[in-house]
XYZ file of C-alpha atoms in Angstrom:
764
model
C 13.104 -16.633 18.945
C 14.196 -19.856 20.605
C 16.614 -21.977 18.564
C 15.233 -25.441 17.917
C 13.882 -27.841 15.309
C 10.231 -28.463 14.484
C 9.617 -31.874 12.970
C 5.838 -31.949 12.647
C 2.652 -29.942 12.221
C 1.969 -30.638 15.903
C 5.124 -28.701 16.831
C 3.743 -25.634 15.049
C 0.357 -26.092 16.694
C 2.035 -26.320 20.101
C 3.992 -23.140 19.418
C 0.772 -21.283 18.566
C -0.896 -22.529 21.746
C 2.079 -21.474 23.891
C 2.496 -18.104 22.166
C 2.124 -15.324 24.744
C 0.002 -12.435 23.575
C 1.802 -9.057 23.917
C 5.165 -10.854 24.284
C 6.496 -8.938 21.263
C 4.926 -5.655 22.416
C 3.686 -5.031 18.903
C 0.225 -6.427 18.064
C 0.697 -6.051 14.301
C 3.947 -8.042 14.315
C 2.341 -10.666 16.577
C -0.527 -11.016 14.116
C 1.888 -11.352 11.172
C 3.958 -13.976 13.018
C 1.020 -16.149 14.106
C -0.747 -15.921 10.747
C 2.501 -16.840 8.945
C 2.884 -19.921 11.142
C -0.739 -20.928 10.464
C -0.230 -20.651 6.690
C 2.964 -22.741 6.878
C 1.131 -25.286 9.054
C -1.705 -25.590 6.515
C 0.736 -25.995 3.602
C 2.665 -28.649 5.518
C -0.514 -30.549 6.372
C -2.009 -30.449 2.862
C 0.959 -30.716 0.503
C 3.453 -32.458 2.780
C 0.971 -34.686 4.626
C 2.774 -33.557 7.788
C 5.908 -35.513 6.816
C 9.152 -34.689 8.595
C 11.575 -32.467 6.643
C 8.967 -31.720 3.954
C 10.393 -28.198 3.660
C 14.062 -28.069 2.737
C 14.334 -24.307 2.259
C 12.300 -21.197 3.114
C 12.648 -17.940 1.180
C 11.614 -14.771 2.976
C 11.334 -11.067 2.194
C 10.644 -8.670 5.048
C 10.693 -4.883 5.289
C 13.738 -3.475 7.034
C 11.615 -1.013 8.972
C 10.002 -3.714 11.159
C 12.803 -3.410 13.697
C 13.344 0.348 13.491
C 12.588 2.660 16.441
C 9.677 5.126 16.243
C 11.924 8.140 15.466
C 13.504 6.320 12.527
C 10.084 5.253 11.200
C 8.940 8.895 11.457
C 12.021 10.005 9.537
C 11.294 7.405 6.850
C 7.666 8.570 6.620
C 8.818 12.173 6.094
C 11.308 10.980 3.474
C 8.600 9.000 1.636
C 6.338 12.094 1.564
C 9.225 14.228 0.298
C 10.033 11.660 -2.414
C 6.392 11.527 -3.461
C 6.269 15.330 -3.783
C 9.468 15.209 -5.863
C 8.014 12.545 -8.186
C 4.860 14.615 -8.765
C 6.861 17.798 -9.405
C 9.150 15.970 -11.856
C 6.135 14.634 -13.803
C 4.645 18.141 -13.961
C 7.989 19.580 -15.092
C 8.307 16.943 -17.831
C 4.818 17.840 -19.070
C 5.904 21.510 -19.139
C 9.114 20.644 -21.028
C 7.101 18.734 -23.630
C 5.420 22.024 -24.588
C 8.817 23.659 -25.124
C 9.938 23.253 -28.749
C 13.575 23.842 -27.741
C 13.717 20.739 -25.531
C 14.363 17.569 -27.526
C 12.862 14.076 -27.230
C 10.612 14.580 -24.161
C 8.380 11.651 -23.148
C 6.408 12.685 -20.015
C 5.414 9.133 -19.039
C 8.896 7.645 -19.398
C 10.233 6.383 -16.027
C 13.782 6.742 -17.406
C 13.258 10.415 -18.255
C 11.622 11.038 -14.875
C 14.707 9.504 -13.246
C 17.217 11.550 -15.254
C 15.332 14.800 -14.565
C 15.190 13.932 -10.861
C 18.998 13.465 -10.804
C 19.421 16.743 -12.719
C 17.246 18.651 -10.224
C 18.924 16.995 -7.234
C 22.357 17.930 -8.555
C 21.430 21.595 -8.974
C 19.590 21.953 -5.644
C 22.392 20.330 -3.648
C 25.276 22.259 -5.178
C 26.892 25.288 -3.541
C 24.910 27.873 -5.543
C 22.690 30.344 -3.731
C 19.007 29.519 -4.200
C 16.361 32.251 -4.087
C 13.558 31.810 -1.560
C 10.789 31.525 -4.182
C 12.755 28.907 -6.173
C 13.358 26.933 -2.973
C 9.603 27.006 -2.303
C 8.839 25.666 -5.809
C 11.444 22.918 -5.322
C 9.476 21.590 -2.331
C 6.026 21.829 -3.942
C 4.328 18.681 -5.227
C 2.295 20.378 -7.970
C 3.561 23.881 -8.816
C 1.435 26.200 -10.964
C 2.168 26.550 -14.685
C 3.846 29.941 -14.184
C 5.982 28.541 -11.335
C 7.036 25.604 -13.531
C 8.118 27.976 -16.337
C 10.168 30.004 -13.839
C 11.671 26.865 -12.313
C 12.565 25.488 -15.747
C 14.409 28.705 -16.681
C 16.255 28.634 -13.364
C 17.345 24.977 -13.774
C 18.755 25.493 -17.290
C 22.545 25.571 -17.614
C 23.094 24.790 -13.920
C 24.005 21.069 -14.001
C 27.581 20.085 -14.776
C 28.960 16.665 -15.649
C 30.994 15.581 -12.592
C 33.811 14.021 -14.649
C 34.351 16.831 -17.183
C 32.855 19.897 -15.498
C 30.960 20.646 -18.727
C 27.444 22.145 -18.548
C 24.638 19.734 -19.459
C 21.895 21.888 -21.029
C 18.349 21.026 -20.025
C 17.173 21.049 -23.648
C 19.645 18.226 -24.503
C 19.112 16.188 -21.339
C 16.858 13.538 -22.930
C 18.958 12.938 -26.037
C 21.418 10.084 -26.588
C 24.293 12.487 -25.771
C 23.767 12.006 -22.026
C 23.184 9.009 -19.755
C 22.551 8.146 -16.123
C 25.839 6.938 -14.631
C 26.262 4.821 -11.494
C 29.133 6.246 -9.428
C 29.772 2.823 -7.887
C 29.123 0.510 -10.875
C 26.168 -1.856 -10.530
C 28.383 -4.666 -11.764
C 30.372 -4.337 -8.543
C 27.843 -3.276 -5.921
C 24.032 -3.162 -6.090
C 23.086 0.409 -5.164
C 20.260 1.881 -7.232
C 19.660 4.874 -4.950
C 19.643 8.481 -6.155
C 22.838 9.107 -4.163
C 24.702 6.677 -6.461
C 23.582 8.311 -9.720
C 24.853 11.261 -11.738
C 24.396 12.407 -15.336
C 27.362 12.519 -17.681
C 28.242 12.367 -21.366
C 27.372 8.969 -22.913
C 30.922 8.600 -24.281
C 32.415 9.339 -20.844
C 30.089 6.758 -19.282
C 31.423 4.098 -21.686
C 35.003 5.053 -20.884
C 34.379 4.921 -17.124
C 33.046 1.345 -17.477
C 33.288 -0.389 -14.067
C 35.618 2.106 -12.366
C 34.607 3.875 -9.157
C 34.534 7.716 -9.470
C 37.966 8.807 -8.206
C 39.700 5.703 -9.609
C 38.338 6.630 -13.067
C 39.702 10.176 -12.754
C 43.133 8.920 -11.638
C 43.300 6.536 -14.615
C 41.982 8.863 -17.348
C 42.582 12.466 -16.117
C 43.328 14.931 -18.894
C 42.134 12.577 -21.647
C 40.137 14.053 -24.532
C 36.923 12.112 -25.263
C 35.085 12.254 -28.608
C 31.341 12.719 -27.991
C 30.236 12.731 -31.628
C 29.160 15.522 -34.008
C 32.580 17.137 -33.527
C 32.110 17.704 -29.791
C 35.043 16.874 -27.516
C 35.319 16.929 -23.717
C 38.292 16.639 -21.381
C 38.378 14.463 -18.243
C 39.156 16.626 -15.192
C 42.521 16.547 -13.460
C 42.516 14.855 -10.039
C 42.848 18.010 -7.919
C 40.294 19.893 -10.055
C 37.855 16.961 -9.800
C 38.183 16.754 -6.011
C 37.576 20.495 -5.650
C 34.676 20.355 -8.140
C 32.959 17.535 -6.207
C 33.369 19.305 -2.850
C 31.781 22.468 -4.270
C 29.015 21.078 -6.470
C 27.910 18.360 -4.038
C 28.358 20.452 -0.888
C 24.843 19.724 0.392
C 24.759 16.073 -0.648
C 27.256 14.323 1.619
C 26.308 10.801 0.516
C 26.825 11.491 -3.192
C 29.961 13.550 -2.497
C 31.528 10.706 -0.525
C 30.753 8.175 -3.265
C 32.260 10.409 -5.967
C 35.465 10.647 -3.907
C 35.800 6.864 -3.465
C 38.754 5.147 -5.093
C 37.507 1.648 -4.250
C 34.496 0.030 -2.584
C 35.064 0.169 1.200
C 35.286 -3.116 3.083
C 32.467 -1.973 5.396
C 29.983 -1.638 2.535
C 30.704 -5.154 1.268
C 30.427 -6.665 4.741
C 27.134 -4.869 5.354
C 25.543 -6.444 2.306
C 27.190 -9.823 2.916
C 25.234 -10.119 6.169
C 21.747 -9.478 4.822
C 20.066 -10.823 7.954
C 20.773 -7.456 9.569
C 18.027 -6.066 7.402
C 15.237 -8.484 8.312
C 13.291 -9.209 11.439
C 15.389 -11.476 13.652
C 12.312 -12.865 15.301
C 10.337 -14.153 12.316
C 13.407 -15.419 10.467
C 14.449 -17.254 13.638
C 11.005 -18.809 14.010
C 10.907 -20.004 10.388
C 14.462 -21.323 10.750
C 13.148 -23.917 13.206
C 11.234 -25.540 10.330
C 14.196 -26.000 7.970
C 17.102 -26.269 10.403
C 19.598 -28.997 9.434
C 20.430 -31.715 11.954
C 24.126 -30.794 12.040
C 26.173 -27.594 11.732
C 23.095 -25.357 11.755
C 22.748 -23.959 15.247
C 22.752 -20.228 14.446
C 19.742 -17.990 15.110
C 18.950 -18.142 11.392
C 19.185 -21.501 9.652
C 21.454 -21.836 6.633
C 18.338 -23.120 4.824
C 16.488 -19.828 5.352
C 17.122 -17.568 2.367
C 16.575 -13.844 3.094
C 15.857 -11.310 0.357
C 14.826 -7.670 0.203
C 12.504 -5.428 -1.764
C 15.203 -4.190 -4.126
C 15.999 -7.737 -5.218
C 12.309 -8.511 -5.751
C 11.876 -5.354 -7.860
C 14.893 -6.154 -10.032
C 13.757 -9.712 -10.754
C 10.159 -8.658 -11.431
C 11.351 -6.227 -14.072
C 13.782 -8.633 -15.765
C 11.337 -11.541 -15.722
C 8.608 -9.483 -17.435
C 6.281 -9.538 -14.428
C 5.655 -5.785 -14.405
C 4.142 -6.248 -17.868
C 2.022 -9.124 -16.534
C 0.765 -6.879 -13.732
C -0.174 -4.136 -16.196
C -2.166 -6.672 -18.233
C -4.023 -7.833 -15.108
C -5.106 -4.377 -13.971
C -5.582 -2.568 -17.329
C -9.344 -3.439 -17.545
C -10.004 -1.295 -14.457
C -8.207 1.665 -16.038
C -10.090 1.228 -19.320
C -13.310 1.227 -17.279
C -12.184 4.484 -15.623
C -11.796 6.006 -19.101
C -15.411 5.042 -19.823
C -16.677 6.362 -16.471
C -14.930 9.717 -16.920
C -15.497 9.885 -20.695
C -11.776 10.510 -21.169
C -8.473 8.860 -22.055
C -6.686 10.033 -18.894
C -6.250 6.564 -17.382
C -4.281 4.856 -20.168
C -1.195 5.902 -22.116
C 0.173 4.475 -25.374
C 3.624 2.896 -25.096
C 5.553 2.873 -28.369
C 8.075 0.261 -27.224
C 5.440 -2.311 -26.205
C 2.894 -1.146 -28.809
C 0.031 -1.212 -26.316
C -1.803 0.910 -23.768
C -0.484 0.987 -20.202
C -2.360 1.985 -17.031
C -1.752 5.452 -15.591
C -3.524 8.171 -13.620
C -3.671 11.931 -14.290
C -0.938 13.941 -12.584
C -3.354 15.662 -10.196
C -4.509 12.258 -8.880
C -1.111 10.590 -8.667
C -0.146 11.658 -5.133
C -0.266 8.575 -2.919
C -1.296 6.344 -5.833
C 0.453 3.015 -6.446
C -0.812 0.732 -9.195
C 0.755 -2.201 -7.371
C -1.411 -1.651 -4.282
C -4.831 -1.461 -5.942
C -5.156 -5.250 -6.322
C -4.750 -7.868 -3.558
C -2.934 -10.218 -5.940
C 0.278 -8.183 -5.670
C 1.033 -10.206 -2.526
C 0.918 -13.416 -4.573
C 3.125 -11.882 -7.270
C 5.770 -10.879 -4.718
C 5.613 -14.320 -3.097
C 6.146 -15.983 -6.478
C 9.240 -13.875 -7.168
C 10.658 -14.616 -3.704
C 10.021 -18.336 -4.230
C 11.841 -18.358 -7.588
C 14.804 -16.262 -6.427
C 17.722 -18.595 -5.769
C 20.697 -18.180 -3.472
C 22.741 -17.322 -6.571
C 20.361 -14.481 -7.492
C 20.637 -13.021 -4.017
C 24.409 -13.475 -3.872
C 24.828 -11.688 -7.180
C 22.440 -8.837 -6.416
C 23.836 -8.370 -2.924
C 27.384 -8.442 -4.302
C 28.612 -10.995 -1.809
C 31.337 -11.778 -4.334
C 32.186 -8.122 -4.947
C 35.917 -8.692 -4.531
C 36.071 -11.698 -6.881
C 35.608 -10.837 -10.562
C 35.770 -14.512 -11.577
C 33.024 -15.634 -9.253
C 30.845 -12.708 -10.212
C 31.376 -13.382 -13.896
C 30.474 -17.048 -13.414
C 27.243 -16.130 -11.635
C 26.322 -13.629 -14.325
C 26.955 -16.198 -17.050
C 24.783 -18.673 -15.200
C 21.863 -16.363 -14.387
C 21.770 -13.627 -17.014
C 21.230 -13.331 -20.746
C 24.031 -11.665 -22.716
C 23.950 -9.583 -25.894
C 26.804 -8.567 -28.181
C 27.514 -4.828 -28.483
C 30.093 -3.057 -30.636
C 31.640 0.399 -30.118
C 34.803 2.401 -30.765
C 37.209 2.662 -27.833
C 37.181 6.331 -26.689
C 40.983 6.398 -26.282
C 42.348 4.306 -29.170
C 39.432 4.431 -31.617
C 39.726 0.650 -31.941
C 36.490 -1.214 -32.801
C 35.540 -3.361 -29.807
C 32.964 -6.143 -29.570
C 31.896 -7.499 -26.201
C 29.028 -9.300 -24.565
C 27.101 -7.427 -21.893
C 24.461 -8.733 -19.450
C 20.916 -7.628 -20.341
C 18.825 -8.917 -17.478
C 18.158 -12.125 -15.589
C 17.064 -15.281 -17.376
C 13.541 -16.454 -16.540
C 13.265 -19.452 -14.178
C 11.760 -21.447 -17.073
C 10.750 -20.760 -20.660
C 7.012 -20.133 -20.143
C 7.454 -18.471 -16.756
C 5.759 -15.183 -17.705
C 2.707 -16.874 -19.254
C 2.430 -19.327 -16.361
C 2.595 -16.448 -13.877
C -0.210 -14.583 -15.613
C -2.383 -17.712 -15.715
C -1.737 -18.398 -12.028
C -2.580 -14.846 -10.954
C -5.769 -14.910 -13.033
C -6.792 -18.147 -11.303
C -6.164 -16.974 -7.740
C -9.168 -16.500 -5.471
C -8.214 -14.200 -2.615
C -9.093 -15.208 0.950
C -9.790 -12.803 3.816
C -9.272 -13.317 7.520
C -12.451 -12.875 9.562
C -12.577 -11.146 12.921
C -16.095 -11.745 14.210
C -15.328 -12.145 17.887
C -17.951 -10.029 19.633
C -17.815 -11.223 23.264
C -15.795 -13.635 25.360
C -15.051 -14.274 28.988
C -12.315 -11.986 30.268
C -9.232 -14.144 30.854
C -5.939 -13.175 32.417
C -2.716 -15.186 32.133
C 0.286 -14.557 34.331
C 3.505 -16.287 35.367
C 4.079 -17.465 38.919
C 6.554 -19.673 40.755
C 5.143 -23.107 41.605
C 6.734 -26.025 43.420
C 7.002 -29.251 41.402
C 8.831 -32.285 42.767
C 10.458 -30.036 45.350
C 11.801 -27.658 42.675
C 10.466 -24.157 42.043
C 9.650 -23.471 38.393
C 7.797 -20.734 36.540
C 4.435 -21.665 35.040
C 1.711 -19.782 33.219
C -1.447 -19.631 35.312
C -4.781 -18.834 33.716
C -7.258 -16.758 35.700
C -10.772 -17.238 34.322
C -13.082 -14.225 34.373
C -16.749 -14.261 35.274
C -17.725 -11.163 33.318
C -18.179 -10.839 29.581
C -15.668 -8.741 27.651
C -17.205 -6.988 24.631
C -14.668 -6.861 21.787
C -16.484 -4.327 19.600
C -17.549 -0.706 20.281
C -21.170 -0.777 21.423
C -22.134 2.667 20.163
C -20.958 6.084 19.009
C -19.949 8.622 21.651
C -22.938 10.938 21.095
C -25.797 10.392 23.563
C -29.365 11.281 22.532
C -32.519 11.949 24.520
C -35.909 10.667 23.390
C -38.354 13.448 22.432
C -41.835 13.935 20.993
C -42.591 16.558 18.350
C -46.183 16.995 17.253
C -45.098 18.088 13.764
C -43.082 14.896 13.114
C -44.785 11.573 12.375
C -42.762 8.642 13.761
C -43.050 5.324 11.825
C -43.369 2.015 13.658
C -40.060 0.665 14.938
C -38.379 4.088 14.890
C -37.881 6.694 17.622
C -37.273 10.434 17.663
C -34.152 11.528 19.543
C -32.296 14.800 19.980
C -28.830 16.013 20.904
C -27.082 19.388 21.173
C -24.430 20.294 18.632
C -22.267 23.355 18.051
C -23.323 25.574 15.167
C -20.765 25.537 12.344
C -20.328 26.152 8.621
C -21.632 22.702 7.625
C -25.248 23.486 8.572
C -27.371 24.393 5.561
C -31.133 24.953 5.191
C -31.852 21.219 5.470
C -29.922 21.032 8.758
C -31.836 24.025 10.146
C -35.105 22.179 9.428
C -33.926 19.491 11.887
C -33.674 21.923 14.838
C -36.256 21.163 17.541
C -36.891 24.824 18.495
C -38.907 26.548 15.748
C -38.002 29.990 17.123
C -34.289 29.324 16.641
C -35.118 27.853 13.235
C -36.702 31.162 12.200
C -33.701 33.254 13.337
C -31.200 31.036 11.519
C -33.288 30.920 8.324
C -33.623 34.729 8.261
C -29.907 35.185 8.822
C -28.995 32.554 6.189
C -31.264 34.312 3.660
C -29.479 37.618 4.375
C -26.223 35.914 3.358
C -27.635 34.658 0.070
C -28.083 31.130 1.524
C -24.279 30.747 1.660
C -24.066 28.620 4.818
C -20.256 28.451 4.774
C -20.121 32.244 4.994
C -23.106 32.641 7.335
C -22.003 30.108 9.940
C -18.252 30.629 9.853
C -16.862 31.745 13.271
C -16.943 35.379 12.091
C -20.437 34.935 10.638
C -21.838 33.490 13.896
C -20.409 36.465 15.837
C -22.032 38.889 13.368
C -25.415 37.109 13.694
C -25.354 37.239 17.495
C -24.452 40.951 17.509
C -27.505 41.723 15.342
C -29.782 38.896 16.520
C -32.786 41.187 17.127
C -32.964 42.092 13.443
C -33.379 38.389 12.528
C -36.011 37.809 15.268
C -38.607 40.428 14.234
C -36.977 43.041 16.501
C -37.281 40.908 19.648
C -34.269 40.189 21.889
C -32.826 36.649 21.998
C -29.927 34.919 23.706
C -26.803 34.411 21.495
C -26.938 31.121 19.593
C -23.829 28.927 19.635
C -25.324 25.458 20.170
C -28.615 24.099 18.879
C -30.679 20.986 19.538
C -31.139 18.751 16.496
C -33.557 15.850 16.202
C -33.037 12.592 14.323
C -35.391 9.815 13.312
C -33.795 6.385 13.582
C -33.303 2.991 15.241
C -31.263 3.903 18.301
C -31.179 1.795 21.457
C -31.043 2.628 25.164
C -27.697 3.105 26.865
C -28.677 0.771 29.697
C -31.481 -0.497 31.912
C -30.662 1.146 35.248
C -30.997 4.735 36.488
C -31.129 7.477 33.868
C -29.378 5.217 31.301
C -32.768 3.910 30.178
C -33.751 7.429 29.045
C -30.536 7.921 27.056
C -30.218 6.599 23.517
C -27.212 5.827 21.337
C -26.644 4.576 17.779
C -24.437 1.712 16.688
C -20.809 2.616 16.005
C -19.484 2.383 12.468
C -18.331 -1.130 11.609
C -20.515 -2.874 14.184
C -22.995 -4.264 11.671
C -21.474 -7.740 11.660
C -24.301 -10.029 10.546
C -26.645 -9.748 7.574
C -29.397 -12.374 7.487
C -31.086 -13.674 4.339
C -34.418 -15.333 5.183
C -36.680 -17.288 2.834
C -40.424 -17.974 3.112
C -42.341 -21.066 1.953
C -42.837 -19.498 -1.483
C -39.079 -19.088 -1.967
C -39.194 -15.294 -1.605
C -36.305 -13.723 0.305
C -36.234 -10.993 2.930
C -33.186 -9.277 4.383
C -32.216 -7.948 7.773
C -29.146 -6.502 9.505
C -28.904 -7.885 13.036
C -28.099 -5.050 15.525
C -24.981 -5.516 17.647
C -26.873 -5.340 20.955
C -29.090 -8.250 19.789
C -25.995 -10.245 18.749
C -24.416 -9.673 22.171
C -27.544 -10.753 24.066
C -27.874 -13.923 21.980
C -24.198 -14.868 22.383
C -24.381 -14.332 26.151
C -27.190 -16.908 26.194
C -25.117 -19.369 24.168
C -27.210 -18.883 21.004
C -26.040 -18.319 17.438
C -25.633 -14.607 16.607
C -28.376 -14.731 13.963
C -31.885 -16.069 14.767
C -32.844 -19.207 12.817
C -36.241 -17.610 12.103
C -37.284 -13.979 11.818
C -40.444 -12.309 13.164
C -42.395 -13.522 10.109
C -41.349 -17.104 10.906
C -39.225 -17.250 7.740
C -36.259 -19.630 7.809
C -32.665 -18.442 7.710
C -31.132 -19.260 4.337
C -27.633 -18.053 5.288
C -25.898 -15.140 6.952
C -23.169 -12.814 5.692
C -20.478 -10.780 7.429
C -17.931 -8.204 6.205
C -15.078 -9.945 4.301
C -17.297 -12.904 3.349
C -17.132 -13.770 -0.350
C -20.109 -14.427 -2.612
C -20.643 -15.595 -6.185
C -23.157 -13.705 -8.341
C -24.384 -16.179 -11.004
C -25.548 -15.152 -14.478
C -29.151 -15.763 -15.600
C -28.016 -18.902 -17.418
C -26.187 -20.171 -14.314
C -29.281 -19.523 -12.190
C -31.387 -21.682 -14.506
C -28.722 -24.405 -14.640
C -27.238 -24.127 -11.147
C -26.454 -27.866 -11.083
C -23.988 -27.308 -13.961
C -21.795 -24.847 -12.032
C -18.452 -26.558 -11.438
C -17.048 -25.018 -8.259
C -13.887 -27.101 -8.601
C -12.982 -25.614 -12.002
C -13.665 -21.899 -12.130
C -13.542 -20.113 -15.473
C -11.875 -16.700 -15.782
C -15.320 -15.139 -16.333
C -16.742 -16.780 -13.209
C -13.875 -15.454 -11.096
C -14.935 -11.946 -12.166
C -18.356 -12.700 -10.624
C -16.929 -13.146 -7.114
C -17.384 -10.257 -4.690
C -16.249 -9.429 -1.167
C -18.944 -8.194 1.227
C -18.045 -4.714 2.486
C -20.980 -3.520 4.592
C -24.735 -3.566 5.091
C -27.453 -1.597 6.819
C -31.128 -2.467 7.126
C -31.921 -4.556 4.055
C -29.181 -2.991 1.899
C -26.061 -4.994 1.062
C -22.837 -3.621 -0.474
C -19.828 -5.416 -1.930
C -16.776 -4.920 -4.114
C -15.009 -7.147 -6.714
C -12.853 -9.608 -4.779
C -9.466 -8.492 -6.146
C -9.965 -4.774 -5.443
C -7.701 -3.604 -2.603
C -8.162 0.148 -3.089
C -9.914 2.318 -5.648
C -8.063 3.981 -8.505
C -9.915 7.233 -7.769
C -11.687 7.702 -4.464
C -15.504 7.973 -4.788
C -15.369 7.610 -8.579
C -14.479 4.036 -9.529
C -17.163 2.406 -7.368
C -19.754 5.122 -6.592
C -19.517 7.825 -3.925
C -19.273 5.186 -1.184
C -16.469 3.165 -2.859
C -18.668 0.073 -3.048
C -21.397 -1.480 -5.183
C -24.883 -2.087 -3.813
C -26.200 -5.566 -4.609
C -29.921 -5.208 -5.289
C -31.410 -7.887 -7.547
C -28.319 -10.011 -6.960
C -29.244 -10.558 -3.290
C -31.874 -13.137 -4.244
C -29.407 -15.353 -6.127
C -26.161 -14.978 -4.169
C -24.133 -18.105 -3.482
C -22.014 -17.822 -0.353
C -18.459 -19.135 -0.744
C -15.892 -20.249 1.805
C -12.139 -19.879 1.245
C -9.405 -21.248 3.509
C -5.868 -19.867 3.918
C -4.687 -21.846 0.894
C -7.428 -20.500 -1.367
C -9.483 -23.707 -1.494
C -13.107 -22.816 -2.250
C -16.288 -24.474 -1.043
C -19.853 -23.157 -1.163
C -22.868 -22.871 1.131
C -25.330 -25.648 0.385
């Protein structure tokens, strides 16, 4: 990105006009960049009235993977899949442990217990022990069988050892207060919450270790006896024994092994986190820097007024500020509805700590599921956290002051809430009282309530992409002479032909046919195409074959297989049929059948007007129904029609609107809808008193009556509640098609318009 300073909305507009398509060689990133600039431009124009220096700081969170090469992204994808399988297996194992009376204090839905079991498993699998092939297979399975889980549980028992004492940590005591998750490099000194920085050790040893790094702790306390309670004592390993123990037990986990052998935090690690801009896209942070760049001493690629954050920081603040609880409250109604739909209690779980039900999904449905991603408002929640994160928050969480205890302590005192704790010193037995940080303070007192209210009041907006045709245009750079000097300029080459920006039709080509036995309604045609015979074709499919002789053979053969079409028309089944085809054709010979001609009744259109194209028919491709017209007659009665893509193209080529102002019955167009449009479905009372609807002050109930248009065909219109991003369970939450058909509602719909800033207006 070019270093500069933008002083007005016009500067942003000029940048968008000059932006070269494909210049970043990544269309998704280009779309993100340009849409980000447009949002900033709209905010500047509305809230800042376009005034110079309206923005004094920009906070940004971007994924690190935006700048990674393809191989690295592939590696990350494989790692994500592996992690997901591990999470599912751990949940299943916890459920199995709950049924074991010997294992104490198991809570299958506890994230903390899932984490500790994951560390336990990781420690055993990556030690130097020999692992049997069948156990290794179970350890890579997302959802092992019950018998496999029992076997795996028995194998895991007694195999994890505390890294600082060498003592066995029995699986049946893992979830008791005797053991804790321990950060090898303390979080107070360096923010690393990865699995490679976590081990399990005795709770008393964890207290003694305090903020020491692994090897430094051993060197300071080696040989010391630690009281663990209930008469149990453990001894801290000697330095040479510890080093040998770590090399053996973490042989396959180089990252964790290296951290356990650290005596101090390496300079390189601190420097890496001090320069956080390495982790974000240089391009977009450079572009946004031009908006907030200071007049003096700010000529770097990234402005000092651009504050970069990352996903880990956002997650930490969300948890401490109570926003995960807010999110659960927002989405819980959908999970309660799922309980009703499935006549079960599988989609909520009681939480003793919060004394309320929390959303969840059954284990068998949890692969790939994220409760954050099911609702579009998670983007707004993340943006709010990023906006409220200060430079101090990011400095503290990134450990920029890792080498300065005083500075770090000052920041903690400023940003975090502290609680007093009391305990006996493991070495001296002396009673000690100290204050420990217990999470970040909220930005203001009512922050959590205000956040919930704001998220409930958000109306999501969707970007439309309705460009169907345009003139093909080419832009290129060439040297031109200006005032005797050669300079490079962009030259636009206007096209004369139309470029169609949507697929016209599906790949399959049909031929028009006539069958005496089939009655063809007005406006429809009968077409046929050849398809390979396969296991999907049942009795109903056979009825659609044009050749009645082939129909008879296939029906006879299917009957001989007990009408099991998957068996009959499997590759082996088709071979068997063709070997014995005479027996299914009344003893007469017949050519082997591998492909058959099927007919369809529908509204297909010709492939073209010249040559044999006019005898070939195709059907519209999926997603090409772009305009749904609602017409109204003189009596106020509505009719509905999906405008075919080929009609839209012809009208736009002639400079007309895509939807006719009147239909064939001379009814007037009331309004048109497209996918991603939003509509309001009024109640009976609101229909009778439409003049009382206040579109400037939506109630919470009214916001639940807003839907996003998903698709339409013929006179049928389907939508989904506006906040739904994905379904909780595919083909269950919102019918088999993952959408709701609007039937009676079509007559009373009110079309809404939403801009990038969420301002709503309605169709009059």
